[in-house]
Short mmCIF file of C-alpha atoms in Angstrom, two decimals:
data_model
loop_
_atom_site.label_atom_id
_atom_site.label_comp_id
_atom_site.label_asym_id
_atom_site.label_seq_id
_atom_site.Cartn_x
_atom_site.Cartn_y
_atom_site.Cartn_z
CA MET A 1 34.79 -22.40 -19.48
CA LEU A 2 31.67 -21.20 -17.65
CA ILE A 3 31.04 -17.55 -16.75
CA THR A 4 28.33 -15.64 -14.90
CA ALA A 5 26.01 -12.93 -16.20
CA THR A 6 28.15 -10.40 -14.33
CA ASP A 7 31.15 -11.62 -16.34
CA VAL A 8 29.15 -11.19 -19.54
CA ALA A 9 28.44 -7.59 -18.59
CA MET A 10 32.14 -7.01 -17.95
CA ILE A 11 33.12 -8.51 -21.34
CA ALA A 12 30.58 -6.38 -23.19
CA ARG A 13 31.27 -3.26 -21.05
CA VAL A 14 27.60 -2.82 -20.18
CA ARG A 15 25.57 -2.87 -17.00
CA ARG A 16 24.29 -6.16 -15.63
CA PRO A 17 20.55 -5.54 -16.49
CA VAL A 18 21.49 -5.15 -20.18
CA VAL A 19 22.41 -8.84 -20.29
CA SER A 20 18.91 -9.75 -19.05
CA VAL A 21 17.42 -7.57 -21.79
CA TRP A 22 19.45 -9.38 -24.45
CA ARG A 23 18.29 -12.74 -23.17
CA LYS A 24 14.62 -11.70 -23.42
CA ARG A 25 14.74 -9.68 -26.64
CA TYR A 26 16.67 -11.95 -28.99
CA VAL A 27 15.00 -15.22 -29.99
CA GLY A 28 15.26 -17.77 -32.73
CA VAL A 29 18.52 -17.84 -34.68
CA ASP A 30 19.62 -14.59 -33.02
CA ALA A 31 18.94 -15.82 -29.50
CA PHE A 32 21.46 -15.15 -26.76
CA PRO A 33 23.24 -18.37 -25.70
CA GLU A 34 21.31 -20.36 -23.14
CA PRO A 35 22.84 -21.08 -19.71
CA VAL A 36 24.74 -24.33 -19.56
CA ALA A 37 24.19 -25.01 -15.86
CA ASP A 38 22.97 -23.04 -12.81
CA GLY A 39 22.78 -19.74 -14.67
CA ALA A 40 26.34 -20.02 -16.03
CA PHE A 41 27.17 -19.48 -19.70
CA ASP A 42 29.77 -20.92 -22.03
CA ALA A 43 32.37 -18.15 -22.48
CA ALA A 44 33.24 -19.05 -26.08
CA HIS A 45 29.57 -19.01 -27.15
CA VAL A 46 28.98 -15.63 -25.46
CA VAL A 47 32.07 -14.05 -27.05
CA ALA A 48 31.07 -15.39 -30.47
CA TRP A 49 27.52 -13.99 -30.07
CA LEU A 50 28.80 -10.56 -29.05
CA ALA A 51 31.21 -10.43 -31.98
CA GLU A 52 28.60 -11.60 -34.50
CA HIS A 53 25.83 -9.23 -33.42
CA GLY A 54 28.02 -6.29 -32.48
CA ARG A 55 26.39 -5.87 -29.09
CA GLY A 56 27.98 -4.05 -26.18
CA ASN A 57 30.76 -1.49 -26.12
CA ASN A 58 33.72 -3.84 -26.58
CA ARG A 59 34.69 -4.34 -30.22
CA GLN A 60 37.20 -7.08 -29.34
CA PRO A 61 35.49 -9.24 -26.71
CA GLU A 62 37.79 -12.17 -27.52
CA ARG A 63 40.65 -10.29 -25.77
CA MET A 64 38.91 -11.00 -22.48
CA LEU A 65 39.15 -14.79 -22.76
CA PRO A 66 42.58 -15.11 -21.06
CA LEU A 67 41.35 -12.99 -18.16
CA LEU A 68 38.14 -14.99 -17.88
CA THR A 69 40.20 -18.17 -17.72
CA MET A 70 42.20 -16.80 -14.79
CA LEU A 71 39.07 -15.53 -13.02
CA SER A 72 37.51 -18.96 -13.40
CA GLU A 73 40.61 -20.54 -11.84
CA ALA A 74 40.68 -17.97 -9.04
CA ARG A 75 37.07 -18.67 -8.09
CA ALA A 76 37.93 -22.30 -7.44
CA ASP A 77 41.39 -22.01 -5.87
CA VAL A 78 42.57 -19.63 -3.11
CA THR A 79 46.21 -19.88 -4.22
CA ARG A 80 45.37 -18.84 -7.78
CA ALA A 81 43.18 -16.04 -6.44
CA MET A 82 46.06 -14.75 -4.33
CA ASP A 83 48.36 -14.77 -7.39
CA LEU A 84 45.90 -12.67 -9.38
CA SER A 85 45.31 -10.30 -6.45
CA ALA A 86 49.09 -9.88 -5.97
CA VAL A 87 49.73 -9.04 -9.62
CA LEU A 88 46.85 -6.56 -9.56
CA ALA A 89 48.44 -4.79 -6.58
CA PHE A 90 51.86 -4.91 -8.31
CA ARG A 91 50.39 -3.41 -11.49
CA ALA A 92 48.74 -0.61 -9.46
CA ALA A 93 52.05 0.21 -7.77
CA PHE A 94 54.25 -0.08 -10.89
CA GLY A 95 52.03 1.75 -13.36
CA GLU A 96 50.72 1.28 -16.89
CA THR A 97 54.09 0.23 -18.33
CA LEU A 98 54.39 -3.03 -16.37
CA VAL A 99 53.56 -5.29 -19.32
CA ASP A 100 56.09 -3.49 -21.56
CA HIS A 101 58.82 -3.72 -18.92
CA LEU A 102 58.18 -7.42 -18.37
CA SER A 103 58.61 -7.89 -22.12
CA ASP A 104 61.64 -5.63 -22.68
CA ALA A 105 63.43 -5.58 -19.31
CA PRO A 106 61.91 -8.21 -17.01
CA GLY A 107 64.82 -8.09 -14.56
CA ARG A 108 64.31 -4.39 -13.86
CA ALA A 109 60.60 -4.89 -13.25
CA ILE A 110 61.19 -7.80 -10.87
CA ASP A 111 63.84 -5.83 -8.98
CA ALA A 112 61.27 -3.09 -8.31
CA VAL A 113 58.89 -5.47 -6.51
CA GLU A 114 60.40 -5.15 -3.03
CA ARG A 115 60.65 -1.37 -3.26
CA LEU A 116 57.04 -0.97 -4.36
CA ASP A 117 55.63 -3.45 -1.84
CA ARG A 118 55.14 -0.89 0.95
CA LEU A 119 52.76 -3.10 2.96
CA THR A 120 54.65 -6.38 2.37
CA CYS A 121 51.62 -7.90 0.69
CA PHE A 122 52.47 -9.01 -2.88
CA ALA A 123 56.23 -9.40 -3.50
CA ARG A 124 56.32 -13.04 -2.37
CA GLU A 125 53.56 -14.15 -4.75
CA VAL A 126 54.85 -12.07 -7.67
CA ARG A 127 58.34 -13.61 -7.45
CA ALA A 128 56.90 -17.12 -7.08
CA LEU A 129 55.00 -16.79 -10.38
CA GLY A 130 58.26 -16.91 -12.37
CA ASP A 131 57.66 -17.38 -16.09
CA GLU A 132 53.90 -17.17 -15.56
CA LEU A 133 54.15 -13.50 -14.48
CA PRO A 134 54.04 -11.86 -17.97
CA ARG A 135 50.92 -13.78 -18.99
CA THR A 136 49.18 -12.97 -15.70
CA ALA A 137 50.19 -9.30 -15.96
CA LEU A 138 48.77 -9.14 -19.49
CA ALA A 139 45.43 -10.50 -18.28
CA VAL A 140 45.40 -8.05 -15.34
CA ASP A 141 46.13 -5.21 -17.78
CA ALA A 142 43.06 -6.21 -19.81
CA PHE A 143 41.07 -6.38 -16.58
CA LEU A 144 42.04 -2.82 -15.65
CA ASP A 145 40.95 -1.64 -19.10
CA GLU A 146 37.43 -2.84 -18.24
CA ARG A 147 37.30 -1.06 -14.86
CA PHE A 148 37.85 2.53 -13.76
CA GLY A 149 41.25 2.27 -12.13
CA ALA A 150 43.07 -0.13 -9.85
CA ALA A 151 40.94 0.56 -6.76
CA ASP A 152 37.72 -0.15 -8.65
CA ALA A 153 39.22 -3.30 -10.19
CA MET A 154 40.35 -4.55 -6.78
CA GLN A 155 36.87 -3.91 -5.33
CA TRP A 156 35.20 -5.81 -8.18
CA PHE A 157 37.65 -8.68 -7.82
CA THR A 158 37.06 -8.80 -4.06
CA ASP A 159 33.26 -8.80 -4.28
CA ASP A 160 32.56 -10.81 -7.41
CA CYS A 161 35.40 -13.30 -7.27
CA LEU A 162 36.68 -13.78 -3.72
CA VAL A 163 33.70 -13.13 -1.45
CA ARG A 164 31.10 -14.71 -3.71
CA HIS A 165 33.00 -17.90 -4.55
CA LEU A 166 35.62 -18.58 -1.85
CA PRO A 167 34.26 -19.49 1.63
CA LEU A 168 37.43 -18.22 3.31
CA PHE A 169 36.70 -14.68 2.12
CA GLY A 170 32.93 -14.99 2.42
CA ALA A 171 33.33 -15.68 6.15
CA ALA A 172 35.25 -12.40 6.57
CA ALA A 173 32.80 -10.27 4.57
CA LEU A 174 30.21 -7.85 5.94
CA SER A 175 27.03 -6.50 4.41
CA ALA A 176 27.33 -3.11 2.74
CA GLU A 177 25.34 -1.46 5.57
CA ALA A 178 27.41 -3.03 8.35
CA ALA A 179 30.68 -2.15 6.62
CA GLU A 180 29.47 1.43 6.14
CA LEU A 181 28.51 1.66 9.83
CA ILE A 182 31.91 0.47 11.05
CA ALA A 183 33.81 2.75 8.66
CA HIS A 184 31.65 5.78 9.50
CA ALA A 185 31.88 5.17 13.25
CA ALA A 186 35.65 4.66 13.05
CA LEU A 187 36.17 7.91 11.14
CA THR A 188 33.92 9.86 13.52
CA LEU A 189 35.84 8.50 16.50
CA THR A 190 39.16 9.25 14.81
CA ASP A 191 38.17 12.88 14.25
CA GLY A 192 37.97 13.28 18.03
CA ALA A 193 41.17 11.34 18.74
CA GLY A 194 43.60 14.14 17.97
CA GLY A 195 44.57 12.99 14.47
CA ARG A 196 46.46 9.93 15.73
CA GLY A 197 45.17 7.75 12.92
CA LEU A 198 42.97 4.69 12.39
CA LEU A 199 44.17 1.09 12.77
CA ASP A 200 42.72 -2.19 11.53
CA ALA A 201 43.78 -4.18 14.59
CA ALA A 202 42.56 -7.48 13.13
CA GLY A 203 44.44 -7.04 9.86
CA THR A 204 41.58 -8.62 7.91
CA GLY A 205 39.03 -5.80 7.64
CA PHE A 206 38.89 -5.42 3.85
CA ALA A 207 35.08 -5.10 4.01
CA TRP A 208 34.98 -1.89 6.07
CA LEU A 209 38.37 -0.47 4.99
CA SER A 210 37.16 -0.29 1.38
CA ARG A 211 34.36 2.00 2.60
CA LEU A 212 36.75 4.72 3.75
CA PRO A 213 36.50 7.87 1.60
CA ALA A 214 39.29 7.95 -0.98
CA GLU A 215 40.07 11.56 -0.07
CA TRP A 216 40.34 10.94 3.70
CA PRO A 217 43.65 12.58 4.74
CA GLY A 218 44.36 10.69 7.96
CA ARG A 219 46.78 7.83 8.53
CA VAL A 220 45.49 4.27 8.11
CA GLY A 221 47.36 1.44 9.78
CA ILE A 222 46.91 -2.31 9.50
CA ARG A 223 48.29 -5.03 11.74
CA LEU A 224 50.36 -7.62 9.90
CA ASP A 225 48.33 -10.78 9.32
CA GLU A 226 49.84 -13.35 6.96
CA SER A 227 46.66 -15.28 6.20
CA PRO A 228 45.29 -14.99 2.63
CA VAL A 229 42.57 -12.64 3.89
CA GLY A 230 45.14 -10.52 5.73
CA ARG A 231 47.49 -10.21 2.74
CA HIS A 232 44.61 -9.38 0.42
CA THR A 233 43.34 -6.73 2.85
CA ARG A 234 46.72 -4.98 2.68
CA ARG A 235 46.50 -5.08 -1.13
CA VAL A 236 43.11 -3.37 -0.95
CA LEU A 237 44.76 -0.61 1.09
CA GLN A 238 47.78 -0.34 -1.19
CA THR A 239 45.67 0.13 -4.32
CA GLY A 240 43.78 2.98 -2.63
CA ASP A 241 44.90 6.57 -2.15
CA TRP A 242 45.25 6.47 1.65
CA ASP A 243 48.34 7.14 3.72
CA THR A 244 48.86 3.53 4.83
CA TYR A 245 51.24 1.70 7.16
CA ALA A 246 51.71 -1.97 8.07
CA VAL A 247 52.49 -2.31 11.78
CA ALA A 248 53.14 -4.98 14.38
CA ASP A 249 52.48 -2.76 17.43
CA GLU A 250 48.98 -1.44 18.06
CA ARG A 251 50.09 1.32 20.43
CA GLY A 252 50.14 4.94 19.32
CA TRP A 253 47.00 4.80 17.16
CA GLY A 254 44.00 6.93 18.11
CA VAL A 255 41.30 4.42 17.11
CA ALA A 256 41.71 0.67 16.67
CA VAL A 257 38.98 -1.41 14.99
CA HIS A 258 38.96 -5.15 15.56
CA ALA A 259 36.38 -7.20 13.65
CA ALA A 260 36.70 -10.57 15.41
CA LEU A 261 33.89 -12.38 13.61
CA ASP A 262 35.04 -15.93 14.43
CA ALA A 263 36.96 -15.36 17.67
CA ASP A 264 36.22 -17.46 20.74
CA ASP A 265 35.36 -15.96 24.14
CA ALA A 266 38.92 -15.72 25.42
CA GLU A 267 40.34 -14.16 22.24
CA LEU A 268 37.43 -11.73 21.89
CA PHE A 269 37.70 -10.35 25.42
CA ARG A 270 41.48 -10.24 25.18
CA ARG A 271 41.14 -8.00 22.13
CA ALA A 272 38.84 -5.72 24.15
CA ALA A 273 41.59 -4.93 26.66
CA LEU A 274 43.26 -1.57 26.07
CA VAL A 275 46.98 -1.64 25.26
CA ASP A 276 47.13 2.17 25.17
CA ASP A 277 45.21 4.34 27.67
CA ASP A 278 44.75 7.06 25.05
CA GLN A 279 43.31 4.66 22.50
CA ILE A 280 39.68 4.05 21.59
CA ARG A 281 38.78 0.53 20.45
CA LEU A 282 35.80 -0.53 18.37
CA LEU A 283 35.26 -4.27 18.78
CA VAL A 284 32.92 -6.21 16.47
CA GLY A 285 32.01 -9.79 17.20
CA PRO A 286 29.16 -12.26 17.71
CA ALA A 287 26.28 -10.84 19.75
CA ARG A 288 25.99 -14.13 21.63
CA LEU A 289 29.35 -13.34 23.24
CA LEU A 290 29.27 -9.55 23.52
CA CYS A 291 25.74 -8.81 24.71
CA ASP A 292 23.42 -11.84 24.87
CA GLU A 293 22.86 -14.14 27.82
CA THR A 294 25.13 -16.87 26.43
CA GLY A 295 28.93 -16.90 26.35
CA ASP A 296 31.46 -16.23 29.09
CA VAL A 297 29.41 -13.81 31.19
CA VAL A 298 32.01 -13.72 33.96
CA ALA A 299 34.80 -12.43 31.70
CA ARG A 300 32.38 -9.98 30.10
CA ASP A 301 31.25 -8.65 33.48
CA GLU A 302 34.85 -8.11 34.56
CA LEU A 303 35.40 -5.73 31.64
CA LEU A 304 32.14 -3.94 32.40
CA ARG A 305 33.14 -3.61 36.04
CA ASP A 306 36.48 -2.10 34.99
CA GLY A 307 34.49 0.69 33.35
CA VAL A 308 36.29 0.53 29.99
CA VAL A 309 33.24 -0.65 28.02
CA ARG A 310 31.57 2.63 27.14
CA ALA A 311 28.87 1.36 24.75
CA VAL A 312 27.26 -1.92 23.67
CA VAL A 313 25.27 -2.08 20.41
CA LYS A 314 23.51 -5.15 19.08
CA LEU A 315 23.29 -5.09 15.28
CA PRO A 316 20.46 -6.59 13.22
CA ALA A 317 20.77 -10.04 11.70
CA GLY A 318 22.12 -10.18 8.16
CA CYS A 319 25.22 -8.07 8.76
CA ARG A 320 27.33 -11.13 7.99
CA PRO A 321 26.11 -12.59 4.67
CA ALA A 322 27.89 -15.93 5.18
CA HIS A 323 25.85 -16.41 8.37
CA PRO A 324 22.68 -14.36 7.74
CA ARG A 325 20.91 -15.47 10.93
CA GLU A 326 23.81 -14.64 13.22
CA ALA A 327 23.65 -11.25 14.92
CA LEU A 328 26.77 -9.18 15.49
CA ALA A 329 27.43 -6.63 18.23
CA MET A 330 29.78 -3.70 18.74
CA TRP A 331 31.67 -2.63 21.84
CA LEU A 332 33.13 0.82 22.28
CA VAL A 333 36.12 0.54 24.62
CA ALA A 334 37.94 3.55 26.06
CA GLU A 335 39.76 4.55 29.21
CA ARG A 336 37.51 4.62 32.26
CA ASP A 337 36.03 8.04 33.03
CA GLU A 338 36.44 9.94 36.30
CA LEU A 339 33.06 8.96 37.76
CA PRO A 340 32.92 6.57 40.74
CA PHE A 341 31.61 3.13 39.87
CA GLU A 342 28.18 3.70 41.42
CA HIS A 343 27.60 6.54 38.94
CA HIS A 344 29.33 4.98 35.94
CA ARG A 345 27.10 4.53 32.90
CA THR A 346 27.23 2.21 29.90
CA PHE A 347 25.41 3.24 26.72
CA VAL A 348 23.38 0.50 25.05
CA ALA A 349 21.25 0.03 21.95
CA ASP A 350 19.37 -2.93 20.51
CA LEU A 351 18.99 -2.63 16.73
CA THR A 352 17.39 -6.04 16.24
CA GLY A 353 15.04 -5.81 13.27
CA VAL A 354 16.05 -2.20 12.54
CA ALA A 355 17.24 -1.19 9.05
CA LEU A 356 20.71 0.37 9.02
CA THR A 357 19.76 3.47 7.05
CA ALA A 358 22.17 6.30 6.33
CA GLU A 359 20.41 8.48 8.94
CA LEU A 360 20.67 5.81 11.62
CA ILE A 361 24.33 5.15 10.83
CA GLY A 362 25.12 8.86 11.14
CA ASP A 363 23.22 9.21 14.43
CA LEU A 364 24.84 6.12 15.94
CA ALA A 365 28.33 7.20 14.88
CA ARG A 366 27.87 10.58 16.56
CA ASP A 367 26.44 8.94 19.69
CA LEU A 368 29.47 6.65 19.90
CA ALA A 369 31.84 9.58 19.52
CA VAL A 370 30.23 11.35 22.50
CA ALA A 371 30.10 8.12 24.54
CA ALA A 372 33.90 7.94 24.24
CA LEU A 373 34.28 11.39 25.87
CA ASP A 374 34.04 12.39 29.54
CA ALA A 375 30.85 12.65 31.59
CA ALA A 376 30.65 16.46 31.34
CA VAL A 377 30.27 16.26 27.54
CA GLN A 378 27.93 13.26 27.65
CA GLN A 379 25.52 15.14 29.92
CA HIS A 380 24.61 17.60 27.17
CA ARG A 381 24.14 15.05 24.40
CA SER A 382 20.65 14.51 23.05
CA TRP A 383 21.04 10.78 22.46
CA ARG A 384 19.47 9.53 19.22
CA VAL A 385 20.25 5.79 19.29
CA LEU A 386 22.18 4.94 22.45
CA ARG A 387 20.55 4.85 25.90
CA PRO A 388 22.52 5.43 29.13
CA VAL A 389 22.20 2.75 31.81
CA LEU A 390 24.01 2.52 35.15
CA THR A 391 26.69 -0.14 34.75
CA ARG A 392 26.01 -1.59 38.19
CA HIS A 393 22.40 -2.22 37.17
CA LEU A 394 23.51 -4.05 34.01
CA LEU A 395 25.69 -6.28 36.16
CA ALA A 396 23.01 -6.81 38.81
CA ARG A 397 20.18 -7.81 36.51
CA GLY A 398 22.27 -10.18 34.33
CA GLY A 399 20.98 -11.46 31.01
CA SER A 400 21.14 -9.36 27.88
CA LEU A 401 23.12 -6.14 28.12
CA VAL A 402 20.86 -4.31 25.66
CA ALA A 403 17.40 -5.29 26.96
CA VAL A 404 15.12 -2.26 26.83
CA SER A 405 13.32 -1.47 30.09
CA ALA A 406 11.12 1.27 28.59
CA VAL A 407 7.81 0.36 27.00
CA PRO A 408 6.26 2.13 24.00
CA ALA A 409 4.05 5.03 25.05
CA ARG A 410 0.30 4.62 24.62
CA ARG A 411 -0.94 6.56 21.64
CA ALA A 412 -2.97 9.49 22.91
CA ALA A 413 -6.32 10.13 21.30
CA ALA A 414 -6.11 13.19 19.07
CA ASP A 415 -8.47 15.03 16.79
CA PHE A 416 -5.81 15.34 14.10
CA SER A 417 -2.42 13.99 13.09
CA ALA A 418 0.74 15.79 11.98
CA ASP A 419 0.02 14.78 8.38
CA GLU A 420 -3.22 16.81 8.48
CA LEU A 421 -1.61 20.05 9.69
CA PRO A 422 -0.73 21.49 6.22
CA ALA A 423 -4.32 21.01 5.01
CA MET A 424 -5.71 22.61 8.18
CA ALA A 425 -3.30 25.55 7.76
CA ALA A 426 -4.47 26.03 4.17
CA GLN A 427 -8.10 26.15 5.32
CA LEU A 428 -7.17 28.93 7.75
CA GLY A 429 -5.40 30.87 5.00
CA LEU A 430 -1.91 30.33 6.47
CA ALA A 431 0.55 30.27 3.56
CA GLY A 432 4.01 28.74 3.62
CA PHE A 433 3.27 26.10 6.26
CA PRO A 434 6.32 23.77 6.26
CA ALA A 435 5.95 20.17 5.17
CA LEU A 436 6.45 17.72 8.03
CA SER A 437 8.13 14.34 7.83
CA ARG A 438 8.79 11.67 10.38
CA GLY A 439 12.25 12.00 11.89
CA PRO A 440 14.83 9.18 11.92
CA GLY A 441 14.86 8.93 15.73
CA THR A 442 13.15 6.29 17.82
CA GLY A 443 9.55 6.61 18.87
CA ARG A 444 8.36 8.35 22.03
CA ARG A 445 8.53 6.22 25.16
CA GLU A 446 6.76 6.50 28.45
CA VAL A 447 8.79 5.65 31.57
CA SER A 448 8.42 6.28 35.24
CA ALA A 449 10.82 8.52 37.14
CA GLN A 450 11.94 5.46 39.11
CA ALA A 451 12.84 3.62 35.88
CA GLY A 452 14.79 6.66 34.69
CA ILE A 453 16.74 6.72 37.95
CA ALA A 454 17.35 2.98 37.71
CA ASP A 455 18.66 3.25 34.14
CA GLY A 456 20.91 6.16 35.03
CA TRP A 457 19.65 8.95 32.76
CA LEU A 458 17.67 10.61 35.59
CA ARG A 459 19.42 11.63 38.80
CA LEU A 460 17.92 12.42 42.19
CA VAL A 461 20.06 14.92 44.09
CA SER A 462 19.48 15.56 47.79
CA GLY A 463 19.80 19.30 48.29
CA SER A 464 20.27 21.59 51.28
CA ARG A 465 17.67 23.99 52.68
CA LEU A 466 19.29 27.42 53.09
CA PRO A 467 17.28 30.48 54.22
CA LEU A 468 17.26 33.06 51.43
CA ALA A 469 17.34 35.96 53.87
CA GLU A 470 20.78 34.90 55.13
CA LEU A 471 22.31 34.87 51.62
CA GLY A 472 21.82 38.59 50.92
CA ASN A 473 21.20 40.21 47.55
CA GLY A 474 23.47 39.66 44.59
CA ASP A 475 23.85 38.41 41.03
CA LEU A 476 23.47 34.67 41.61
CA ALA A 477 20.09 33.81 40.08
CA VAL A 478 17.60 31.65 41.97
CA TRP A 479 14.76 29.77 40.33
CA THR A 480 11.61 30.30 42.41
CA VAL A 481 7.87 29.92 41.92
CA ALA A 482 5.92 33.14 41.39
CA GLU A 483 2.16 33.03 40.71
CA GLY A 484 2.35 29.35 39.85
CA ARG A 485 5.17 29.77 37.31
CA LEU A 486 8.92 29.18 37.49
CA ASP A 487 10.74 32.51 37.68
CA ARG A 488 14.37 33.61 37.82
CA SER A 489 14.06 37.17 39.07
CA VAL A 490 15.47 36.60 42.57
CA GLY A 491 19.24 36.98 43.09
CA VAL A 492 21.48 36.25 46.11
CA ASP A 493 25.07 36.97 46.97
CA ARG A 494 27.32 34.54 45.09
CA LEU A 495 30.18 34.32 47.60
CA THR A 496 27.86 33.80 50.58
CA ALA A 497 25.91 31.07 48.80
CA LEU A 498 28.97 29.22 47.54
CA ALA A 499 30.48 29.26 51.03
CA HIS A 500 27.96 26.59 51.96
CA ARG A 501 29.47 23.17 51.24
CA ARG A 502 26.26 21.74 49.76
CA ALA A 503 25.11 24.67 47.67
CA TRP A 504 24.23 22.86 44.43
CA LEU A 505 24.30 24.94 41.22
CA THR A 506 22.50 23.87 38.07
CA ARG A 507 24.53 22.73 35.08
CA PRO A 508 23.86 23.77 31.46
CA GLY A 509 20.88 21.90 30.07
CA ASP A 510 19.37 20.92 33.44
CA VAL A 511 15.57 20.62 33.50
CA ILE A 512 13.86 22.24 36.49
CA ILE A 513 10.40 20.88 37.30
CA GLY A 514 7.91 23.04 39.17
CA PRO A 515 4.30 22.79 40.30
CA GLY A 516 1.53 22.57 37.76
CA PRO A 517 3.38 20.52 36.54
CA SER A 518 5.67 22.88 34.62
CA ALA A 519 9.32 22.76 33.60
CA VAL A 520 12.06 24.95 32.16
CA VAL A 521 15.49 24.21 30.72
CA ASP A 522 18.31 26.13 32.39
CA ALA A 523 20.36 26.55 29.20
CA HIS A 524 23.36 28.24 30.81
CA GLY A 525 23.28 26.69 34.30
CA GLY A 526 24.98 28.23 37.33
CA SER A 527 21.77 28.94 39.27
CA LEU A 528 20.21 27.93 42.57
CA VAL A 529 16.79 26.28 42.72
CA ALA A 530 14.27 27.14 45.43
CA ALA A 531 12.20 24.45 47.11
CA PRO A 532 8.60 25.70 47.02
CA PRO A 533 6.58 26.72 48.85
CA GLY A 534 9.00 27.87 51.57
CA PRO A 535 11.61 30.60 51.03
CA CYS A 536 14.46 28.09 51.06
CA VAL A 537 16.99 26.89 48.52
#
């Protein structure tokens, strides 16, 4: 029987690099057994070497041989892998006494299967094992002794046995960064969804579900999927500490995540349609269908025109290890906002070639959460990753949905850089100057006002010219120009001003640009703006 170096580390209860140290340090008659083929070792030779030299933290390494035999079988056969996964979930639900009960009162243990199988994910396989169940349970018990609990054992089994060796599971896996992004975004969206819970709408999202914090108190639902990947995903949930439910109806859940990695055009866009107006959907699929120029552009444009696609994000290549050159994309789908179509915006981001760092994941998750809200909240968001674009312009220009129209700003010539500021401050005798570091946001960009208007983040409002003298004095502030600077000392009567149908008031966070050029931020809003140089507003 052949085993990997990771298996050797598990037998010896050491970390994986320790095995490499043994292979280099011990030579001659004490040498560690050489690989038999492709970096794999003979299990019997390894166990004998560990026992003879007393290496590792396991004084009885031979007890692991039955488990290693089953792991070897599981890596070559999906059915055997599902048997082992089912017994592991059964052991986690039953408790530490499963092996004793199977020996002393097997009927009572078998009768408990249906009651313990809350997510209908392991009872069928456990019953089908028959007389083989006690032996399998004994091996699983030894496996749990090597890990730190059922959840950790299930994670190890998923990563090192299923995903690495079985193509069926490898095709459904995500990179650690992509899984973390989906989980973090889903939780952030759920926090703003009124506590209505999080649903795996695909039923096969073991990669991102395992990234949920163990202490998360919300409800976690999963749609029933009877494929091997779907049943194993429910076992991952059952061995965790979450409040979990297996459902057939997607309605009633605050956030639904659907990772449709291999779906065709029709299935992918069907999954994007909302079944519940109060639900937020996070759709993950191939970028060639969701945002690139290829795919069914007509069906995609129909959903954009409906206004339910709030955000489109293209992820970097490598998020799907089984297809490292294939790029994935995310859609944020929510009920259409109250804006008319000509003012409706879609938020886009192209992360091609960008590393999914923890800072970027956090910024993007918060951007997505705001993009799912109404326009009044979106207006005051300082976007870190997403960029607002008028939806009608996305539809008109065709091609990629995430193409960036802005160009990098030209680097201005400067006598010093930010890195030199602390040294300059020290020369001037200024103590306690803070250390500066580059922020996680994107670089500065230079765009024209026309490009800003075209992309939808800059708005040109036609105002009305109202004589100030006719408005009287009052407490409604007016921004005017005094001695070349923007000033807010003038006030007019509020009721008289608001009686005019086109008396536009500023909103919180509006930027007012004056001559010079100069600009101020009206933090609280609710003001009139004069049109210099005449005394009109």
